[in-house]
Each structure stands twice: as structure tokens, then as C-alpha cells.
Amino acid sequence: MATIGHNNINAKLVLLGDMGAGKSSIVLRFVKGQFLEFQESTIGAAFFSQTLAVNDATVKFEIWDTAGQERYHSLAPMYYRGAAAAIIVYDITNEDSFARAKKWVLELQKQGNPNMVVALAGNKADLEDKRKVTAEEARAYAEENNLFFMETSAKTASNVNDMFCEIAKRLPRAQPAPNPAGMVLVDRPSEGSRAAASCCS
Amino acid sequence: MPSDTGSSAPHHDLDPEPQSVEEQLASVTLSVSDGQPSTHQETNGVVLESVNQNTQLVMEEQLQHISVPAGEIDEVRESADRGVVWGRTASEVDMDGLSSPSSSGYAGERGSSSETSGSVIGDVVEQDEIEETRNDVIVDEVSESRTPWLPAKRHVDEDDASISWRKRKKHFFILSNSGKPIYSRYGDEHKLAGFSATLQAIISFVEDGGDCVKLLRAGKHQVVFLVKGPIYLVCISCTEEPYESLKGQLELIYDQMLVILTKSVNRCFEKNPKFDMTPLLGGTDVVFSSLIHSFSWNPATFLHAYTCLPLAYATRQAAGAILQDVADSGVLFAILMSRHKVVSLVGAQKASLHPDDMLLLANFVMSSESFRTSESFSPVCLPRYNPFAFLYAYIHYFDADTYLMLLTTNSDAFYHLKDCRIRIEAVLFKSNVLSEVQRSLIDGGMHIEDLLVDPLTRSESSSHLGQHKPPTESLERLKEPYLGVGGPAGLWHFIYRSIYLDQYVSSEFSSPINTPRQQKRLYRAYQKLFASMHDKGVGPHKTQFRRDENYVLLCWVTQDFELYAAFDPLADKASAIKACNRVCQWVKDVENEIFLLDFIAPSVSFRYTLQE
Ligand SMILES: Nc1nc2c(ncn2[C@@H]2O[C@H](COP(=O)(O)OP(=O)(O)OP(=O)(O)O)[C@@H](O)[C@H]2O)c(=O)[nH]1
Ligand SMILES: [Mg+2]
């Protein structure tokens, strides 16, 4: 849940999507500013945190980078339960990964928190010559389903920070204030996180 | 990649001998289509061993129906009366092979998994003789019209690659009982459908006779089979390892698969016998190849015991105390390890953490690069603890070598475990455990050069593991390769396994056992010794003294411990025995540093003396 207090927002964010779509690469780009040509497949889920300054608030993202491998699909609710935001990632050079992304959208619509900010990321935008999924098609789908859409490249860093910033900005709006049911307000001690990055826009 | 031997590159096991068991198996299938009576019944080519021996009898009755191409294979006992069986199987597999590309899950999987295997195994090679064989069988049984359906890649010319595939000394396969490939050490599983069908046909033929195939010998090759419900495991090897050792390796491979999937994967086969399991193991090639690599360097794989990183007693106690603290807060197992060695380990039910589970868990964690990136929370199954259920593992690396695993049954425990880790990290840091761990990794464990001729002089020393040199000097020794010739009495190496503790300690390698190849050869020799000592019907006290051109091997088994020692091949028996007694005394003297002792089991006992 996104928890608000003193302009500090703690937000649980989950990345979902097909294996190899670039979830880990997007997170590593955002959290560590790195990109690996041979990023290993994630096992279970990896946890990261990163703080962003948006306008007058500070958003601390607690990020779950889940594994896209099929055997972990049934465990996904463990990671998206209670999330304030989700990024569903597909690979623009791979139609199956787009189909898989749509299944994740459906699953979140059925099981997820209705106030969740959901972003659709068409990753590997640097591979224009291998593109299989057009931006128009994805944007139309995103609009129909009330998702916020961006094409990203973890490799060139294009749109990666912007996407997290945009999510950060949308968080408070997605969180109508008086809704005590099921809300747990915990201010976790921030531990060893990098200096708060400041939002680009 | 874990490696004590210093060999980072995976072994390719190239066999200089071109005649391989795959070729011999190929001849078996080819002969079926001829349908002529056998004329070679008296020779010693392929021999089959099974649980009951009745298969053998059935086969002998049927021998007159077999044809054997002269010069290719001497005897084809196990292929009797199989024209129908082979044909049916081959056509089934043919159809599976056609359907799998479209049903093999999500795109991207093939790419990413071959990336993994490419970087780990090196050459990913394919075979072609199996395809040929299968096609030959199909020609007789199935209409020609199938051929155009075969994916084009089956006919790609890949001679060099296939020769290297056939020359591998040791293959491991996992397949389903319908003959679908699940895993292959070498080559792409999807292209091994025909070969899998051959293996499946052998197993199911014997099963149809109410028997269970264990072993097939063909020339210098052994084919070892292990049937685990709907999953079959097969090893084809010309390494001359004993059957029991190879079977143990197949058991570990099966258990490693359970670590990833649990035994509930069997249910998929109940629903659909043609279930394709490969997508479920996506991205795990590296886990299996690392395990298979460890068969040649990690004695834990045959000793069924774990080993500790040597540490001062107080250091290990400090680590144990904080882990215990955490375990009391609802963590099932808390394990701190450095590479494949245990720093400390506590648990709500410590006794039930089996050494094989630790081996497989450590292998799973160390071989998956993903765990090094950040803290992770992943389902894992400990097959000896409960093969049907997942536990949840919080995994965190403190540095490049040292990692913490906190296991729980509660899938919501991540934040609690993360808090536990923060507490543990603070204590480890404050009590210098992590720097001691790093120092121990550099210093190493027991060096045979430190085994004193006169045991009395050691009592004066209080240094690391009773070394009579200051630790700085042993650091120097590592920098410049030590040029001695082992310890006293020509002792080259030893392994001491404590039966009560489920732990072993192995001396550091030194000259002349200082290349990975020599180390592997020594482990294979120990492994053989272990298998022979654990043969059924062995009494509690037993010794073996073997001399060959490579070593003198001395093995001593009591109710409390097992000692395996290797000496110079010219070593004198009486002094070797003396050295073994001294090794046992030495182990006793430093047990606080080399073993994890903080539970009720008796410590290392020393009421034995080996006599000539
Ligand atoms: N060219 C290009 N390659 C990328 C990009 N993002 C990721 N990759 C590559 O795609 C591969 C898979 O990326 P990962 O980040 O591991 O994908 P993932 O979604 O985390 O995969 P799983 O952990 O298996 O679910 C890696 O080899 C990356 O280097 C990108 O934006 N451009
Ligand atoms: Mg990933």
C-alpha cells in the first residue's frame, strides 16, 4: 500500500511480465543506473528499494522484481498483493510477451487492488528494427484498460526514470485519503537506500 | 560457480575413443528393423542388469528373433522382440517433437535458456546419429509422409558438433515416462526427442516385464537408469565410476529438480501423460550443470555430509548465537555459508536438515547469479525435509562469497526475515565474523604439511588449526606454490567424515595433487572406495589398504567416523597407518574449529587406534 505521512510516501511496486522482457534490467537501470547485456533470469523475486523526490513529496519505492519463468506464475499474488503500483513489461520485439502482458493486466483487474497505478512498459525500444508490437497498438490497448503506457529501453535508459516518476506522481491521486479498511500504515525504517533521486520533469 | 579445485571452466569430458554407447544403442535399434535371427549369442557386448533378473530370462528366450549386424555390436540381449515396441515409440515421439515447438510455452524462453547453457556448458552440441537411427526405424513403421513435417533443423549438417556430442564422457538425461526430454547435460533437449525415445523404450520394455532396469553395460560404457514415478533419469558414462556412485548422482539430480519444482510436478503427468516439463525448468540449466560439475570436485556429493569453514570456536559461536536468536522468532532454518562451506547453522528442527538438502540448496543459490543482485525471496523445496511443499527462502549475500539463507514456511514473512537479516548483519559486523570468514577462505583448512611427526609438540601451539607456522606464513605459502611432497609418511590428502555430526573435513590439496585433473582423479578414487565400503553387509569396523600405480589408499571405517587417506604409491604401510592415527588425533585436537559442535550429539570421539 502507499502510505502517506509528512509528504513521505512508501509505495510497494511490483514488476510483472514475461521472462526476458527486461523487468530486472529496468529495475537495475532505475536503482543502480546499470545495464547488463546478459542479465540472468530472476529466481523467485528480488527486492529493491529506491527513493524519488516528486514535487514536494518523497516516494520510497519498495520494488518487487518478479520472475517471469512459468513455474513462478502461481506465486505472483504473493508479490502483487497490497501493491500500490505495478509495471507490466513486455518486449516490443516479441508478440508473445505482449500477449502475456495482457494476461497480467486481466489478472490484476480481477485480483489486484482497484486503486493500483498500473503502467504498461514496452521495453527494448532501442531494437526498432526488430519491432513486432507497434506503439499504436499498445497505446490503444492501454487506453482501453486505463493503463499508463510508455515505451522504454533499459539499455539506453530511455523513459525508465520518467516512468517511475510518472507513477510516483500518480500515487497520491490513486489513494483516496479516507479509506481505513485494510490499510496498514507502517513507516519502515529506511535502510541503506541510495540518495533520493530527484524527478526529472 | 563453486570450485575448490580452481578450475573454473566446466569439464568437457572428451572421450578419445570414438565408439560410444549412443552408437551401440543406435545399432540396437537399427537391428530391430532387419528382423533376422541372431547369430551372436555368446559374446559380451551389451549386458543388462535389472532389479529382478527375470527380464534377462525373457530376453534370452527371445534372442532368436534378433538380428545383429556383424561388427557393430556383439550381442543384443535387451532388444529382443521389440520390432513393435520400437516402432510405436518412435512414431509417438515423432509427433511430440512436431507439437512441441508450438506448445513449448512463451517465446523468449528458448532464447534465454540457450543463452544460459551456452555460457555455462560451452559448446552446446547436437547429435545426428540419433536422428538417423530414428528415421531408419520410422521408415519401416511409419509412412514416408511424415518426413516433410520434421523441422528443418533436424537435417542440418552438424558433423563436428555431433562428433563432440558423442565423445562426451558423461551424459545426464532427464525424461518423462512418455519419452519427452526434460533435461540433457549436453545438446538441446528439444533435439534429443529421438534419443529420449530410445531410452524410454529400454525402460518401458523392462517395466512391461514387471522388472526395473538399473544398468546396461556396453563395452566401456555404463547406462544407469533411475525411475522416479513419471520421471526417468539416465546417466551414460565411460568414467568407470561405480554403479552406486552414478546412481547417487542421478538421485541428486532428481532432488535438485525437486528443489526447484517439488514433487507435486508429478500431478502434471497424471493430468496429461504427454506433459512437456521443459518450460517449468526454464533458466535452470546452470543449476544442473553446476551440480554435475560438483560431482567431480565436491566430496559432499558422495559422502552425504557437509563441511564447515574452519573458524575459531568463538567466531562460530558468535555467528551461531545471533542465528539462534533469529530462529527463535519463527525461522525454520537459518544458514550462514561461505561458498559451499557452512559458517553456522541453526534451526527450529536442525536435526532434520539433511546434508544433501544443504548441498542442493547451496548449489541452487550459488549457481543462480540472480541472487547476487539484491536480496531475494524465493520458493524452494528441501526434498529430504518435505518433497511436496515449498518453503520460502530469504537469500542475501553479505559479500562475494558469504550468504545468508533464512527459511520459513510462511510466504508472508519477507519483511520479518529482512529485519532478521539486518540484525544478523549488524552482529556479524560488530564481531568481525565476516572478516574472519574472508581470512579463513584465504588461509584454507587443514594442510597436511602441518601434520606433525611428533604429536606432542603441537600441544604448545595455539594457532589456527594447530599450525606450527604463523598464519601470515601460510598466506605466503599460498602465493608461492608450495613445492613439498605432502605430509609425513608420504601422506598426500585425507578426508575425515564424522558420522554423528554428518560433517566431513577434507585436507587442502597440495603437491603433488595440485591440478584439477589430479584432484578429480583422487575424488573418483575416494568415491570408489566409499562405494565399496558402503556395500551391503559391511560390519562396523573395517579397513582397506589399496596400492596402485597412482596412490596408496587407506580407508578406515568405525561407528563414529570414516577416514579416507591417500599416500604416495611407494608409502610404507606401517607408517601410513601411523599417519592415519595421527590425522585422527589432529582432527580431535582442532574439532572446535573445523566442525559445528553446538548440539547434543557426541563430539568427535577418539577411542580407536588403527593397527596393522
Ligand atoms: N536491447 C535491449 N536489451 C534488453 C533491454 N532490457 C533488457 N534487455 C536484455 O534482455 C534480456 C532479459 O532481460 P531481463 O531484465 O533479465 O528480463 P526479465 O524480464 O527480468 O526476465 P526474467 O527474470 O526471466 O523474468 C537480458 O539479456 C537483457 O540484457 C533493452 O531495453 N534493450
Ligand atoms: Mg528478471
Short mmCIF file of N, CA and C in Angstrom, two decimals, chain A residues 109-176:
data_model
loop_
_atom_site.label_atom_id
_atom_site.label_comp_id
_atom_site.label_asym_id
_atom_site.label_seq_id
_atom_site.Cartn_x
_atom_site.Cartn_y
_atom_site.Cartn_z
N GLN A 109 -6.66 -6.88 -12.86
CA GLN A 109 -8.02 -6.32 -12.82
C GLN A 109 -8.92 -7.19 -11.95
N LYS A 110 -8.69 -8.50 -12.01
CA LYS A 110 -9.53 -9.41 -11.23
C LYS A 110 -9.10 -9.47 -9.77
N GLN A 111 -7.78 -9.55 -9.54
CA GLN A 111 -7.30 -9.87 -8.19
C GLN A 111 -6.68 -8.68 -7.47
N GLY A 112 -6.26 -7.71 -8.22
CA GLY A 112 -5.42 -6.69 -7.60
C GLY A 112 -6.21 -5.62 -6.88
N ASN A 113 -5.49 -4.73 -6.29
CA ASN A 113 -6.05 -3.58 -5.62
C ASN A 113 -6.64 -2.64 -6.68
N PRO A 114 -7.93 -2.28 -6.58
CA PRO A 114 -8.56 -1.48 -7.63
C PRO A 114 -7.94 -0.09 -7.79
N ASN A 115 -7.29 0.39 -6.76
CA ASN A 115 -6.67 1.72 -6.85
C ASN A 115 -5.24 1.68 -7.34
N MET A 116 -4.79 0.50 -7.71
CA MET A 116 -3.40 0.34 -8.11
C MET A 116 -3.10 1.17 -9.35
N VAL A 117 -1.96 1.85 -9.35
CA VAL A 117 -1.49 2.54 -10.56
C VAL A 117 -0.79 1.48 -11.41
N VAL A 118 -1.32 1.27 -12.61
CA VAL A 118 -0.72 0.23 -13.45
C VAL A 118 -0.12 0.87 -14.70
N ALA A 119 1.16 0.58 -14.90
CA ALA A 119 1.85 1.09 -16.09
C ALA A 119 2.15 -0.07 -17.02
N LEU A 120 2.05 0.19 -18.30
CA LEU A 120 2.43 -0.80 -19.31
C LEU A 120 3.71 -0.30 -19.96
N ALA A 121 4.76 -1.12 -19.89
CA ALA A 121 6.05 -0.70 -20.44
C ALA A 121 6.42 -1.57 -21.63
N GLY A 122 6.52 -0.97 -22.80
CA GLY A 122 7.02 -1.67 -23.98
C GLY A 122 8.53 -1.50 -24.00
N ASN A 123 9.23 -2.52 -23.53
CA ASN A 123 10.67 -2.38 -23.32
C ASN A 123 11.46 -2.82 -24.57
N LYS A 124 12.73 -2.51 -24.55
CA LYS A 124 13.67 -2.78 -25.65
C LYS A 124 13.34 -1.88 -26.85
N ALA A 125 12.90 -0.67 -26.56
CA ALA A 125 12.56 0.27 -27.61
C ALA A 125 13.77 0.62 -28.48
N ASP A 126 14.97 0.31 -28.00
CA ASP A 126 16.16 0.55 -28.82
C ASP A 126 16.25 -0.42 -30.00
N LEU A 127 15.50 -1.52 -29.94
CA LEU A 127 15.57 -2.51 -31.02
C LEU A 127 14.48 -2.25 -32.05
N GLU A 128 14.47 -1.02 -32.58
CA GLU A 128 13.42 -0.60 -33.51
C GLU A 128 13.32 -1.53 -34.72
N ASP A 129 14.45 -1.96 -35.25
CA ASP A 129 14.42 -2.79 -36.46
C ASP A 129 13.86 -4.19 -36.22
N LYS A 130 13.75 -4.59 -34.95
CA LYS A 130 13.18 -5.92 -34.67
C LYS A 130 11.77 -5.81 -34.10
N ARG A 131 11.23 -4.61 -34.15
CA ARG A 131 9.93 -4.38 -33.53
C ARG A 131 8.84 -5.27 -34.11
N LYS A 132 8.01 -5.85 -33.22
CA LYS A 132 6.87 -6.68 -33.63
C LYS A 132 5.56 -6.08 -33.10
N VAL A 133 5.66 -5.30 -32.06
CA VAL A 133 4.45 -4.70 -31.47
C VAL A 133 4.53 -3.19 -31.68
N THR A 134 3.55 -2.64 -32.38
CA THR A 134 3.60 -1.21 -32.65
C THR A 134 3.18 -0.42 -31.41
N ALA A 135 3.70 0.78 -31.34
CA ALA A 135 3.35 1.63 -30.20
C ALA A 135 1.86 1.97 -30.23
N GLU A 136 1.29 2.13 -31.44
CA GLU A 136 -0.12 2.49 -31.57
C GLU A 136 -1.01 1.40 -30.97
N GLU A 137 -0.69 0.16 -31.34
CA GLU A 137 -1.47 -0.96 -30.85
C GLU A 137 -1.44 -1.01 -29.32
N ALA A 138 -0.25 -0.85 -28.78
CA ALA A 138 -0.11 -0.94 -27.33
C ALA A 138 -0.79 0.24 -26.64
N ARG A 139 -0.67 1.44 -27.25
CA ARG A 139 -1.27 2.62 -26.63
C ARG A 139 -2.79 2.49 -26.61
N ALA A 140 -3.33 1.99 -27.73
CA ALA A 140 -4.78 1.81 -27.80
C ALA A 140 -5.24 0.82 -26.72
N TYR A 141 -4.49 -0.26 -26.59
CA TYR A 141 -4.84 -1.25 -25.57
C TYR A 141 -4.76 -0.63 -24.17
N ALA A 142 -3.73 0.16 -23.95
CA ALA A 142 -3.54 0.76 -22.63
C ALA A 142 -4.68 1.72 -22.31
N GLU A 143 -5.09 2.50 -23.32
CA GLU A 143 -6.18 3.46 -23.07
C GLU A 143 -7.48 2.73 -22.71
N GLU A 144 -7.76 1.68 -23.49
CA GLU A 144 -8.96 0.88 -23.21
C GLU A 144 -8.98 0.37 -21.77
N ASN A 145 -7.79 0.05 -21.27
CA ASN A 145 -7.74 -0.61 -19.97
C ASN A 145 -7.26 0.32 -18.86
N ASN A 146 -7.24 1.61 -19.19
CA ASN A 146 -6.92 2.58 -18.16
C ASN A 146 -5.52 2.39 -17.57
N LEU A 147 -4.59 2.05 -18.44
CA LEU A 147 -3.21 1.89 -18.01
C LEU A 147 -2.43 3.10 -18.51
N PHE A 148 -1.31 3.31 -17.88
CA PHE A 148 -0.48 4.38 -18.37
C PHE A 148 0.67 3.74 -19.14
N PHE A 149 0.91 4.19 -20.37
CA PHE A 149 1.78 3.47 -21.30
C PHE A 149 3.03 4.26 -21.66
N MET A 150 4.16 3.55 -21.71
CA MET A 150 5.39 4.16 -22.18
C MET A 150 6.24 3.09 -22.85
N GLU A 151 6.97 3.48 -23.87
CA GLU A 151 7.99 2.57 -24.38
C GLU A 151 9.30 2.95 -23.71
N THR A 152 10.02 1.92 -23.27
CA THR A 152 11.24 2.16 -22.51
C THR A 152 12.40 1.41 -23.14
N SER A 153 13.58 1.80 -22.74
CA SER A 153 14.76 0.97 -23.05
C SER A 153 15.65 0.96 -21.81
N ALA A 154 15.78 -0.20 -21.23
CA ALA A 154 16.69 -0.33 -20.09
C ALA A 154 18.12 -0.13 -20.56
N LYS A 155 18.35 -0.47 -21.82
CA LYS A 155 19.71 -0.39 -22.35
C LYS A 155 20.16 1.07 -22.49
N THR A 156 19.31 1.90 -23.12
CA THR A 156 19.71 3.30 -23.32
C THR A 156 19.22 4.19 -22.19
N ALA A 157 18.45 3.63 -21.27
CA ALA A 157 17.86 4.36 -20.14
C ALA A 157 16.66 5.20 -20.56
N SER A 158 16.30 5.14 -21.81
CA SER A 158 15.22 5.99 -22.28
C SER A 158 13.91 5.68 -21.56
N ASN A 159 13.30 6.71 -20.99
CA ASN A 159 11.98 6.64 -20.33
C ASN A 159 11.93 5.83 -19.05
N VAL A 160 13.06 5.29 -18.59
CA VAL A 160 12.98 4.43 -17.41
C VAL A 160 12.67 5.28 -16.16
N ASN A 161 13.50 6.29 -15.91
CA ASN A 161 13.22 7.14 -14.76
C ASN A 161 11.88 7.86 -14.90
N ASP A 162 11.58 8.30 -16.12
CA ASP A 162 10.32 9.01 -16.36
C ASP A 162 9.13 8.16 -15.94
N MET A 163 9.23 6.88 -16.22
CA MET A 163 8.11 6.00 -15.90
C MET A 163 7.91 5.94 -14.38
N PHE A 164 9.00 5.78 -13.65
CA PHE A 164 8.86 5.73 -12.19
C PHE A 164 8.37 7.08 -11.64
N CYS A 165 8.85 8.16 -12.24
CA CYS A 165 8.39 9.49 -11.80
C CYS A 165 6.89 9.64 -12.02
N GLU A 166 6.47 9.23 -13.19
CA GLU A 166 5.06 9.35 -13.52
C GLU A 166 4.21 8.53 -12.54
N ILE A 167 4.68 7.35 -12.22
CA ILE A 167 3.96 6.52 -11.25
C ILE A 167 3.94 7.23 -9.90
N ALA A 168 5.09 7.77 -9.52
CA ALA A 168 5.17 8.46 -8.23
C ALA A 168 4.17 9.60 -8.17
N LYS A 169 4.04 10.33 -9.26
CA LYS A 169 3.12 11.46 -9.27
C LYS A 169 1.67 11.00 -9.19
N ARG A 170 1.40 9.87 -9.79
CA ARG A 170 0.02 9.40 -9.79
C ARG A 170 -0.39 8.74 -8.48
N LEU A 171 0.58 8.38 -7.67
CA LEU A 171 0.26 7.61 -6.47
C LEU A 171 -0.76 8.27 -5.54
N PRO A 172 -0.53 9.48 -5.10
CA PRO A 172 -1.47 10.05 -4.12
C PRO A 172 -2.89 10.12 -4.68
N ARG A 173 -2.99 10.43 -5.96
CA ARG A 173 -4.32 10.53 -6.56
C ARG A 173 -5.04 9.18 -6.55
N ALA A 174 -4.27 8.16 -6.69
CA ALA A 174 -4.87 6.82 -6.72
C ALA A 174 -5.22 6.35 -5.32
N GLN A 175 -4.94 7.19 -4.35
CA GLN A 175 -5.08 6.75 -2.96
C GLN A 175 -6.03 7.70 -2.24
N PRO A 176 -7.35 7.57 -2.44
CA PRO A 176 -8.29 8.47 -1.77
C PRO A 176 -8.08 8.39 -0.27
#
